[in-house]
XYZ file of C-alpha atoms in Angstrom:
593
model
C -3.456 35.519 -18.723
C -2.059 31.711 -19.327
C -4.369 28.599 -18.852
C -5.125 27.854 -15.355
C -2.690 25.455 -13.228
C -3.945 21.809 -12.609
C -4.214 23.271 -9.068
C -6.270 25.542 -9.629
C -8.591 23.603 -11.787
C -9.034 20.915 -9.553
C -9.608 23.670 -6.694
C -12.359 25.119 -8.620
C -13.289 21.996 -9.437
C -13.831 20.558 -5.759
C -15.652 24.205 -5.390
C -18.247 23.831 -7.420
C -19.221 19.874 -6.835
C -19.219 21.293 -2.787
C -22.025 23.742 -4.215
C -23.370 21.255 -6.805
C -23.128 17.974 -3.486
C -24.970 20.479 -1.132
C -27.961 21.007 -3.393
C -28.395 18.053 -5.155
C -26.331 15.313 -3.640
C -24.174 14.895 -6.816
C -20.514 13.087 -6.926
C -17.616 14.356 -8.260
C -15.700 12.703 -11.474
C -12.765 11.086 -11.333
C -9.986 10.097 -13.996
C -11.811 9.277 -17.254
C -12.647 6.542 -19.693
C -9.429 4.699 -20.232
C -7.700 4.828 -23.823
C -8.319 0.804 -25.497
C -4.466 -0.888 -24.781
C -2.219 -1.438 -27.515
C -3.540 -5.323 -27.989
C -1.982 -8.038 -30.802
C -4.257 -10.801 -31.109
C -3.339 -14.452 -31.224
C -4.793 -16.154 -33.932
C -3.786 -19.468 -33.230
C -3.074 -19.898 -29.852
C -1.800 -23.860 -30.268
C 0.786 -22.905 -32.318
C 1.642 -20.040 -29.803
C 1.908 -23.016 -26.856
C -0.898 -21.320 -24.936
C -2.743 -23.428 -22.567
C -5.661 -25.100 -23.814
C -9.179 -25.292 -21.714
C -9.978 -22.927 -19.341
C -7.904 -20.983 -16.969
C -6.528 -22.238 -13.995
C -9.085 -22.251 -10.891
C -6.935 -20.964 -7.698
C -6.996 -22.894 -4.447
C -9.498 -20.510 -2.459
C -8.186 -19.168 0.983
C -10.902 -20.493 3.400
C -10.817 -19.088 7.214
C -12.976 -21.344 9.780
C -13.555 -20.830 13.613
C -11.979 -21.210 16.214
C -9.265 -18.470 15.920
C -6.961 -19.936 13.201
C -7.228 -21.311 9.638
C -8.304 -24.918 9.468
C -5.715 -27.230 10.835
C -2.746 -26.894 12.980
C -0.803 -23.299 13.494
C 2.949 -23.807 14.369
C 4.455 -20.764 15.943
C 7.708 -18.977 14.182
C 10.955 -20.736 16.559
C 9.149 -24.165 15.075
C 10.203 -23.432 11.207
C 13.719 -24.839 10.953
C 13.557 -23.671 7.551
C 13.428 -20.116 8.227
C 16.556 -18.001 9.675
C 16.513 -15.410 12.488
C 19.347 -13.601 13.490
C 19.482 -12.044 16.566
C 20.947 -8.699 16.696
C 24.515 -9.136 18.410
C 27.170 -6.237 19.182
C 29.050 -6.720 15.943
C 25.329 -5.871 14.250
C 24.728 -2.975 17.090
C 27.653 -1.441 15.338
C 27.236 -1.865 12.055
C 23.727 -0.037 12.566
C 25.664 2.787 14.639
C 28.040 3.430 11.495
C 24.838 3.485 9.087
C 23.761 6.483 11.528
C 26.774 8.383 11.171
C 27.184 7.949 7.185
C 23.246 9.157 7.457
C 24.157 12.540 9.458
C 27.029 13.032 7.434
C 25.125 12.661 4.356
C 22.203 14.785 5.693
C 25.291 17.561 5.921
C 26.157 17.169 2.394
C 22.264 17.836 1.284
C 21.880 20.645 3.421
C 24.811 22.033 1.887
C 24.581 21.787 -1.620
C 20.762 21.110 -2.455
C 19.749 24.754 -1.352
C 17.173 26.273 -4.673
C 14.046 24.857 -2.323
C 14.707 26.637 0.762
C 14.781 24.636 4.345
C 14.402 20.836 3.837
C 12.236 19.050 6.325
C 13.632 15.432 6.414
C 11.362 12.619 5.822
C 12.840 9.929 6.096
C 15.693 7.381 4.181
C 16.029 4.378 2.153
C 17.961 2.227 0.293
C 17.695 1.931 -3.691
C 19.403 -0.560 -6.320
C 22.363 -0.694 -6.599
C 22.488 0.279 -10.211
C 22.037 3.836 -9.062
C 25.649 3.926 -8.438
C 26.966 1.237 -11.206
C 28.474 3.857 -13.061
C 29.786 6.519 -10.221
C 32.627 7.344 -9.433
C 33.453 6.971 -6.314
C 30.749 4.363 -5.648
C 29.136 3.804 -2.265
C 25.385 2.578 -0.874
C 22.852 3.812 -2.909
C 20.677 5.860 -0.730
C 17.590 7.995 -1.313
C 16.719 10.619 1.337
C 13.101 12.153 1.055
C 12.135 15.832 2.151
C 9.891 18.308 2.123
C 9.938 21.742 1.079
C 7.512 23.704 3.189
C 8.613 27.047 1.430
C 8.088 25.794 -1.949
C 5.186 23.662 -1.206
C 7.049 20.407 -3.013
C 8.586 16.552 -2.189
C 12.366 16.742 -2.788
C 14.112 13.265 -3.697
C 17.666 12.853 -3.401
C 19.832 10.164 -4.249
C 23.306 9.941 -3.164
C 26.158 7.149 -3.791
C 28.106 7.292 -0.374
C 28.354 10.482 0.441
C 28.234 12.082 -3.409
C 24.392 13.587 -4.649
C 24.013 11.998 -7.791
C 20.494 13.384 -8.593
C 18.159 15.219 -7.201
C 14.415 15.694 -8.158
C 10.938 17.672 -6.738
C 7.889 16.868 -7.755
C 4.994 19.786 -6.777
C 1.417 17.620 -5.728
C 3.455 14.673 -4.276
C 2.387 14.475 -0.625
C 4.806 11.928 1.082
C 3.985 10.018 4.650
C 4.250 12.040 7.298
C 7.415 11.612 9.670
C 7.392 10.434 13.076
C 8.155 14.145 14.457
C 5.846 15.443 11.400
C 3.103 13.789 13.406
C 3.938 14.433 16.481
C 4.432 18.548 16.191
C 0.829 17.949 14.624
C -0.479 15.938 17.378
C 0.934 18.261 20.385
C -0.325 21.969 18.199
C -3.666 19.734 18.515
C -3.888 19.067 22.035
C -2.787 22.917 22.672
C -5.521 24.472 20.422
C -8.345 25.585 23.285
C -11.206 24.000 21.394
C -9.825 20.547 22.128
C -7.221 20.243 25.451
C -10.034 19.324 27.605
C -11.926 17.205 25.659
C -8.652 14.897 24.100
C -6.302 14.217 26.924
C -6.861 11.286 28.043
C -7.745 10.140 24.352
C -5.338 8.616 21.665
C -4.244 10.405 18.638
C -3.329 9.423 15.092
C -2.048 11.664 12.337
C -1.359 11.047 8.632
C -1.561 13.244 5.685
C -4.130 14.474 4.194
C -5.075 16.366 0.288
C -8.633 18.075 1.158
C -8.831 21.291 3.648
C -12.191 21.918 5.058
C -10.907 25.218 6.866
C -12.309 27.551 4.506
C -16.177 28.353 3.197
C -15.464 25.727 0.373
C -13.763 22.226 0.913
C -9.891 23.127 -1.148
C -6.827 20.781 -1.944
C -4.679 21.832 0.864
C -1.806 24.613 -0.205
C 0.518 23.576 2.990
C 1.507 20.481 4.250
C -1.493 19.436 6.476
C -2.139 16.721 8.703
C -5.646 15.422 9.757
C -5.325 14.320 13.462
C -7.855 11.964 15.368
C -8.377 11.546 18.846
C -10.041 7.945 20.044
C -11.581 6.546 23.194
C -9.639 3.766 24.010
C -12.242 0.614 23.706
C -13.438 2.615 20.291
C -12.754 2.592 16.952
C -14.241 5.469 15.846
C -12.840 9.107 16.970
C -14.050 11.261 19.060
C -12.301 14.081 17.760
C -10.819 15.646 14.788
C -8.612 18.421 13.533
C -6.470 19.573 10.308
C -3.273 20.816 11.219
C -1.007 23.494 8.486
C 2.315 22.565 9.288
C 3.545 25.330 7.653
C 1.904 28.046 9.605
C 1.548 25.571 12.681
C -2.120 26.341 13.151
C -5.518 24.583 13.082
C -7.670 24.913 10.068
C -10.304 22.692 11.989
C -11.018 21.497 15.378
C -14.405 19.765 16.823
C -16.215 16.806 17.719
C -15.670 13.826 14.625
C -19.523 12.796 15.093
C -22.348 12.315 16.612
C -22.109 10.537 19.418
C -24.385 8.075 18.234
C -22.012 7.188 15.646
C -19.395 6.195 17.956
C -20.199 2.638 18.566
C -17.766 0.358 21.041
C -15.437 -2.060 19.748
C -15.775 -5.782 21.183
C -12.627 -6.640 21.352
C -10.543 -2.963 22.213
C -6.350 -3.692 20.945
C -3.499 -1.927 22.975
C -0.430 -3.263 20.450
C 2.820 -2.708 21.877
C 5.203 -0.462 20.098
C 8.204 -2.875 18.773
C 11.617 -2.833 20.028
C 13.790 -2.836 16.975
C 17.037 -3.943 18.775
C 15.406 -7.144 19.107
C 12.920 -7.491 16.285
C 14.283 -9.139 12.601
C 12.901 -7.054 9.823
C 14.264 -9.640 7.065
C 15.239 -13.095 6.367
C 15.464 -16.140 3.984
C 12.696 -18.932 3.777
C 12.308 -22.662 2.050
C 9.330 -23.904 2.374
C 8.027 -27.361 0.164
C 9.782 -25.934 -2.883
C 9.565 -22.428 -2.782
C 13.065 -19.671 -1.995
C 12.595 -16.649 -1.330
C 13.671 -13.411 1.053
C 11.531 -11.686 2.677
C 12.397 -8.022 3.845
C 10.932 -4.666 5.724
C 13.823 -2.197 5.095
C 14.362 0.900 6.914
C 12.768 3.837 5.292
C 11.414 1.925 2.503
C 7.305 2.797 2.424
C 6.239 -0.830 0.243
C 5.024 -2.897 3.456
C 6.265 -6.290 3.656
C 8.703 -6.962 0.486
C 9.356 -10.767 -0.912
C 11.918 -11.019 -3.190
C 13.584 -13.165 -5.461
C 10.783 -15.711 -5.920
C 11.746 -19.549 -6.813
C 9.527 -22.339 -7.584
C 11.248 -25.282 -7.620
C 14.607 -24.141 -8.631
C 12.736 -21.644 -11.269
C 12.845 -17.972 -10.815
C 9.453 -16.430 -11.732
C 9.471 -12.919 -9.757
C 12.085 -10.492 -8.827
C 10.123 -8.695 -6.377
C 6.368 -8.124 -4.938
C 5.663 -4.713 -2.823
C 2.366 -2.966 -1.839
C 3.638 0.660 -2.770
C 0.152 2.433 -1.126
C -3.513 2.023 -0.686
C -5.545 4.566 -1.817
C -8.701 5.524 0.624
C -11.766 7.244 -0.965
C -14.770 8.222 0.907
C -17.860 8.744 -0.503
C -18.037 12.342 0.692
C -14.621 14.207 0.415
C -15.744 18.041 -0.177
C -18.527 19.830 1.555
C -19.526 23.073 2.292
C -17.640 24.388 5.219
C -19.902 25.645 8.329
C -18.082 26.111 11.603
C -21.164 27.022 13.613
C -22.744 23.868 12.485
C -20.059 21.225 11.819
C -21.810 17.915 12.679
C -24.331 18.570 10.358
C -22.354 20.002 7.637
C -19.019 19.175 7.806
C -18.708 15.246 7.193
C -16.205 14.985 4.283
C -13.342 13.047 4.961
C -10.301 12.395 3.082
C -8.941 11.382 0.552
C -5.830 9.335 2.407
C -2.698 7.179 1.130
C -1.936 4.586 3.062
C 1.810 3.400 3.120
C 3.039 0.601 5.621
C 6.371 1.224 6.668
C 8.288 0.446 9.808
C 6.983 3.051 12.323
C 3.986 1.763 11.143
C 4.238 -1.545 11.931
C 2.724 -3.212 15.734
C 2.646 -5.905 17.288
C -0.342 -8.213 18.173
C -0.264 -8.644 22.013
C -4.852 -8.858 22.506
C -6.954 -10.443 20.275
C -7.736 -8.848 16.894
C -10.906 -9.709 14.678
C -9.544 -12.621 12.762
C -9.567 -11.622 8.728
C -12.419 -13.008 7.196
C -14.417 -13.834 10.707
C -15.482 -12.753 14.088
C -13.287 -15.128 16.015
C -10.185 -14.124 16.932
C -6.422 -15.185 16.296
C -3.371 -16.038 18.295
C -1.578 -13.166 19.229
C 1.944 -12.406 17.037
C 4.514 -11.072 19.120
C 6.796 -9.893 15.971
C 6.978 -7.344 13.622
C 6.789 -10.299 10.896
C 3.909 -12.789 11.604
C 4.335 -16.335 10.628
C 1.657 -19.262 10.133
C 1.784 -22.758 8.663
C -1.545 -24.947 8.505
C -3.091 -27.206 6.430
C -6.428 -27.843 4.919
C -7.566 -31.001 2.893
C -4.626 -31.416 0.423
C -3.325 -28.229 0.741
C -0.553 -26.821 2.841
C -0.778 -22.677 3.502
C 2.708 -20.498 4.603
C 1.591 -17.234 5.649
C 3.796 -13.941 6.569
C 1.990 -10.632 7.336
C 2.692 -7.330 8.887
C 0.315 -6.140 11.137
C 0.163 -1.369 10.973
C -2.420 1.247 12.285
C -2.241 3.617 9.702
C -4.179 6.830 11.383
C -7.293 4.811 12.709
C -7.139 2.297 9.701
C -6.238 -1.582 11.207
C -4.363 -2.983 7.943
C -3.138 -6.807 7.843
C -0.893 -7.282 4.750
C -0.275 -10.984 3.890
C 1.504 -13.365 1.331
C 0.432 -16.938 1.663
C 1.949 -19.521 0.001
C 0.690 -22.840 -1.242
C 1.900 -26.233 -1.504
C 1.001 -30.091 -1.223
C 0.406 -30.987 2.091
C 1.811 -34.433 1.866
C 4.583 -35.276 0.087
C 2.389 -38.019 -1.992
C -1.200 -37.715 -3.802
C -2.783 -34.721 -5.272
C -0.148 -31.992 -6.192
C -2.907 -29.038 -6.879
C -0.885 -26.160 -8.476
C 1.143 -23.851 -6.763
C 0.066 -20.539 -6.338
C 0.715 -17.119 -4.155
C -2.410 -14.857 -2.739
C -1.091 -11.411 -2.038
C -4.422 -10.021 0.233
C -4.774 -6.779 2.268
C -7.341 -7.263 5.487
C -8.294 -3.374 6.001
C -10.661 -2.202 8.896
C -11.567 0.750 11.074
C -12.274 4.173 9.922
C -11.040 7.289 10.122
C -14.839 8.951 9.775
C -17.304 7.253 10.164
C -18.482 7.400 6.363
C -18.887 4.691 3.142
C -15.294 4.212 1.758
C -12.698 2.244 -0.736
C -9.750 0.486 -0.088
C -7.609 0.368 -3.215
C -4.384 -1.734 -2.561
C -1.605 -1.161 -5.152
C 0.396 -4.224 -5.539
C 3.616 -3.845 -7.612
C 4.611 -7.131 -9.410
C 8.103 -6.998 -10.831
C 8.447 -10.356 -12.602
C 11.038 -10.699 -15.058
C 11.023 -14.507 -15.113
C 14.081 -16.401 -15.163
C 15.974 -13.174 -15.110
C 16.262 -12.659 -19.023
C 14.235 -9.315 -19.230
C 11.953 -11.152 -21.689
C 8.575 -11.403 -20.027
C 5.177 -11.239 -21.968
C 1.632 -10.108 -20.619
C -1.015 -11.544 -21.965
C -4.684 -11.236 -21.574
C -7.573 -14.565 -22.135
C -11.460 -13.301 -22.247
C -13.303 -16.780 -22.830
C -11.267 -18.685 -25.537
C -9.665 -15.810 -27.190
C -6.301 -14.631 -26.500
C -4.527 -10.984 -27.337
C -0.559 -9.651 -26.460
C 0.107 -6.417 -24.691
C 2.073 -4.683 -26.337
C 3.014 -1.187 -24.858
C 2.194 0.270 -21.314
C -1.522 0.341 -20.701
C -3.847 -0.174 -18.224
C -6.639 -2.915 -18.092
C -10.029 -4.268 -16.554
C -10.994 -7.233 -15.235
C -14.624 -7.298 -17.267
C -15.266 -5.763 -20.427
C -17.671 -5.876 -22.742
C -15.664 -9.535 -24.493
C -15.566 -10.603 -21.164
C -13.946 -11.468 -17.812
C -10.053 -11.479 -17.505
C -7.242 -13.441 -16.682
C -3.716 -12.247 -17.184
C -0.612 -14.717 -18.103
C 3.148 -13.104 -17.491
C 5.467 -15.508 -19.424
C 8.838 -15.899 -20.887
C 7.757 -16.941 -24.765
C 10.596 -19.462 -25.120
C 10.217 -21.332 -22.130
C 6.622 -21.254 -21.355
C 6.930 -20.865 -17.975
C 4.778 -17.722 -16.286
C 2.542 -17.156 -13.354
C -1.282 -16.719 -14.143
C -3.052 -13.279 -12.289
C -6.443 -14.243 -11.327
C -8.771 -11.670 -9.687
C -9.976 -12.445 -6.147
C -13.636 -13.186 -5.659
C -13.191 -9.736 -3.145
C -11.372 -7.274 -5.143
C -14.993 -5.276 -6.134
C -15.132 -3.065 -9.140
C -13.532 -0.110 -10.027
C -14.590 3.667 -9.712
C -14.025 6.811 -10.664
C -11.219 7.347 -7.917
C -9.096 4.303 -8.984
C -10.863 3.045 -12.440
C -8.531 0.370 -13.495
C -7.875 -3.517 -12.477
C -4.351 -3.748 -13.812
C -1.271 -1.366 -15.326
C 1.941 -2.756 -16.708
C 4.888 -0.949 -17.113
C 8.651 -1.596 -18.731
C 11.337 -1.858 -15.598
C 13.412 0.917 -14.622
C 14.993 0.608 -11.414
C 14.430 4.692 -10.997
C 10.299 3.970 -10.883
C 10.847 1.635 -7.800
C 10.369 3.770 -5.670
C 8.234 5.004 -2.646
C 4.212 6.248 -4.402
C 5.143 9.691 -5.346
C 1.539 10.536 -6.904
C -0.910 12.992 -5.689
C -4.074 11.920 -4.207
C -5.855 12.389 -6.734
C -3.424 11.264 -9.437
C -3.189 7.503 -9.814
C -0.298 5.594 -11.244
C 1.995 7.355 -13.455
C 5.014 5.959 -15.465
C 2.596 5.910 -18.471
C 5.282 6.434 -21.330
C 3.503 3.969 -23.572
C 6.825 2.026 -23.698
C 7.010 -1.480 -25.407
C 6.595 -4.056 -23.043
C 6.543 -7.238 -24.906
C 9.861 -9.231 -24.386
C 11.168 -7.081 -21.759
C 11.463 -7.035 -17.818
C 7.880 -6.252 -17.149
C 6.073 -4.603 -13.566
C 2.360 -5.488 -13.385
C 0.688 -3.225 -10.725
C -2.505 -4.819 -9.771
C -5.795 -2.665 -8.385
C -8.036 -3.866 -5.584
C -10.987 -2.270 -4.707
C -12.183 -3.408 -1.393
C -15.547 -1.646 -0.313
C -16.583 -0.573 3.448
C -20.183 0.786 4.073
C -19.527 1.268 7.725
C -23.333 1.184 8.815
C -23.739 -2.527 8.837
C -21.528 -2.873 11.299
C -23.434 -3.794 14.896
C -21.613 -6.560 16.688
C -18.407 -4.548 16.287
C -17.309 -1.353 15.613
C -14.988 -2.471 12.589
C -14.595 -5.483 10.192
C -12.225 -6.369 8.148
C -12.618 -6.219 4.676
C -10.551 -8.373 1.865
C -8.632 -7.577 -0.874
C -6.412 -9.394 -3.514
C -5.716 -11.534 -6.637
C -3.951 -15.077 -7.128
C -0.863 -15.754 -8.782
C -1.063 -19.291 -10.044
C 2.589 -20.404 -11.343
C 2.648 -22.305 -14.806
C 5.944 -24.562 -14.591
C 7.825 -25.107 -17.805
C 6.010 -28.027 -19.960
């Protein structure tokens, strides 16, 4: 008999800490100690022209009542700085003839990519164009994601025009659910007798999920399953609950979520409305007090709000900043399974992968818990939420996306700094990259770990450099590794430079980023560029980053993903049913001296 799949291992794994968590209330182990990076000291860092004195202190992000950041709040039409385009017959069009080179390519697939059975389509994006430098005949560079119910896999394909250049499946990778993914799960949910006269006038959410409970032991799920929710509208915290196998289109569980003491009223219920995307611009360009850069939400893509092409005055210093997913562990994931008595027994939840996308994305019409307080903000009536304010000497630009995410409220944000006056104190510039996560999808202690992918490759010469300053002493990474923000020699800050120039951006944890565990147990990863690894987050649930190839990474075009760990203990919650919680680091730019 050969060695047991990872499947299988982890199943009996999960198995036995259900047994083990039952009796004696023990957690299971994740991921293990990480291997020390591949570190070259600096001896001398003078002669290395590495700043001297202690590492830049970021402007803190400080939200005050009432409502709205400190200062004034100038609504979207009021930037003249910042295009919109509004959709016009010629663009009406152009979006019709992307739908028929979509069908038609959907035809092609269906036709020649047939060793994994009956393709359930995902969904579609676009990719570099570099996918298709060398192809003959060119075209858009398109990937199209599927699933493979039969085979129990993700199947990526990428075509130029209407050609398939490559195709790859990856078994374990469990992709976002489609809209009509969630909504065959949704209506076999409201069928199922157990639940069609308890959920009907409730509101339902469905995303994927890695753990089935429908068995005597808690199991990674063999099908494609969905966990489904059903709310009380004016509540956060469901009422209901199933797990639906898409594959044999039944329920593996079905019952009440928790007790109904648990399910404590939100203040301030939200009823978003669902976005009209005729109307609504999902990119653009924007200037702002020295900064360039475009800003995009593309269809298909699964990264949340994209910037791109980052300049500082005139100075390139990133290519391109995404949040790829955020990983959601509760504290209890696998328990023993008891039908008869589920609200005792049966509280494991998750694990869940959150990707913002499009279909995700609503708009804010009611009052929302403002990040950081319990005041609320001004509504946002677009997909892409603009806000300019000021506060002492600084000037803040904000653009977020507002998504529910199953019954998860996510705010994703960049805010940009600058002077506020054009003379007197010029504090540096900097960007803050923070997820605002809230609600719960049961009502359990959990972790919110926000992957942020930072593609830098300053000045465009593919010759970036990560290094690493605990206290006064300074050390090169050298080959892809992953890193921590405190060690034993000390607390962390990362510089990304370009050796010759001496121009970089500094990465400076946020005061609410937390620690790291056993689910996600690393601060920061870096990685050597290839244009095939940005991409949608292909990795399991319980699988964190990948692309580990222990390539060199000194001098080239480097990706720094960055780890947040924002923690939710949902029982301290009384005035409202869900906070929100903060995540994020700072990226301080270091202008050429």
């Amino acid at each position: 008999m050969g060695a047991p799949s990872r499947r299988q291992a982890i199943g009996c794994g999960v198995m036995l800490w259900a047994v083990c968590a039952v009796a004696t209330g023990c957690a299971p182990v994740f991921g293990s100690k990480l291997p020390p990076p591949d570190l070259v000291q600096v001896p001398d860092a003078a002669s290395a022209g590495l700043p001297a004195g202690a590492p830049p202190r970021p402007v803190p992000l400080v939200f005050t009542s009432p409502g709205t950041p400190r200062g004034t709040a100038r609504t979207l039409a009021q930037e003249p700085e910042r295009r919109r385009t509004t959709p016009d017959a010629a663009s009406a069009r152009a979006q019709t003839a992307r739908a028929d080179v979509r069908t038609r390519q959907l035809e092609v697939i269906r036709q020649q990519v047939t060793q994994f059975g009956e393709l359930r389509y995902l969904r579609s994006r676009r990719v570099p164009d570099s996918v298709c430098r060398n192809q003959t005949p060119g075209g858009d560079a398109v990937l199209h994601t599927f699933f493979s119910y039969s085979k129990n896999v993700a199947v990526y394909v990428r075509m130029c025009g209407e050609r398939v250049v490559d195709v790859r499946d990856r078994a374990g990778a469990t992709p976002a659910a489609s809209p009509d993914e969630q909504k065959e799960a949704i209506d076999l949910a409201q069928q199922d007798p157990r639940l069609k006269d308890q959920v009907a006038d409730l509101r339902p959410q469905a995303l994927v999920t890695g753990i089935c409970r429908g068995r005597l032991l808690a199991t990674l799920c063999s099908h494609r399953t969905l966990f489904v929710t059903f709310t009380k509208l004016g509540e956060e915290a469901p009422r209901y609950q199933a797990e639906v196998d898409l594959v044999d289109r039944r329920l593996l569980t079905a019952g009440p979520s928790a007790p109904a003491s648990a399910v404590r009223p939100n203040a301030q219920p939200l009823q978003p409305a669902l976005l009209d995307e005729s109307r609504e611009v999902w990119s653009g360009d924007a200037a702002w007090k020295g900064w360039k850069f475009h800003y995009e939400m593309d269809e298909g893509a699964q990264a949340g709000l994209v910037i791109e092409n980052v300049e500082y005055q005139g100075q390139q210093f990133i290519r391109k900043m995404s949040l790829p997913v955020i990983r959601v562990k509760y504290k209890r994931d696998s328990v023993l399974y008891m039908p008869w008595t589920w609200r005792i027994f049966d509280r494991g939840c998750g694990p869940f992968k959150d990707q913002i996308d499009r279909e995700a994305v609503r708009t804010i019409q009611r009052p929302v818990p403002t990040p950081g307080a319990d005041d609320h903000p001004q509504p946002c009536p677009h997909a892409i939420c603009y806000r300019e304010w000021t506060d002492g000497d600084i000037a803040w630009l904000e653009l977020g996306a507002y998504a529910r995410i199953g019954q998860y409220h996510i705010y994703q944000a960049w805010y940009f700094s600058g002077p506020a006056r054009d003379r007197g104190p010029r504090p540096p510039a900097q960007i803050a990259p923070v997820v605002w996560s809230g609600g719960v999808a049961c009502d359990m202690e959990h972790t919110h770990h926000p992957y942020w992918r930072l593609h830098f490759d300053i000045d465009g010469q593919g010759q970036d450099q990560l290094l690493v300053r605990r206290g006064d002493k300074w050390a090169i990474h050298s080959t892809e590794a992953e890193d921590l923000k405190v060690t034993a020699a000390g607390s962390a800050n990362w510089l990304v430079r370009r050796p010759d120039s001496r121009r970089g951006v500094w990465i400076v944890p946020g005061d609410g980023d937390g620690a790291p565990d056993r689910f996600a147990n690393h601060d920061l990863s870096v990685r050597r560029y290839h244009d095939y690894e940005d991409d949608d987050w292909e990795f399991d649930f319980y699988d964190d980053l990948g692309y580990a190839d222990k390539e060199p990474v000194d001098r080239q075009s480097d990706v720094v993903w960055y780890i947040g760990h924002a923690h939710h203990v949902t029982t301290g919650e009384t005035r409202n049913r869900w906070q929100w919680h903060r995540a994020g680091p700072y990226l301080v730019i270091q202008p050429a001296r």
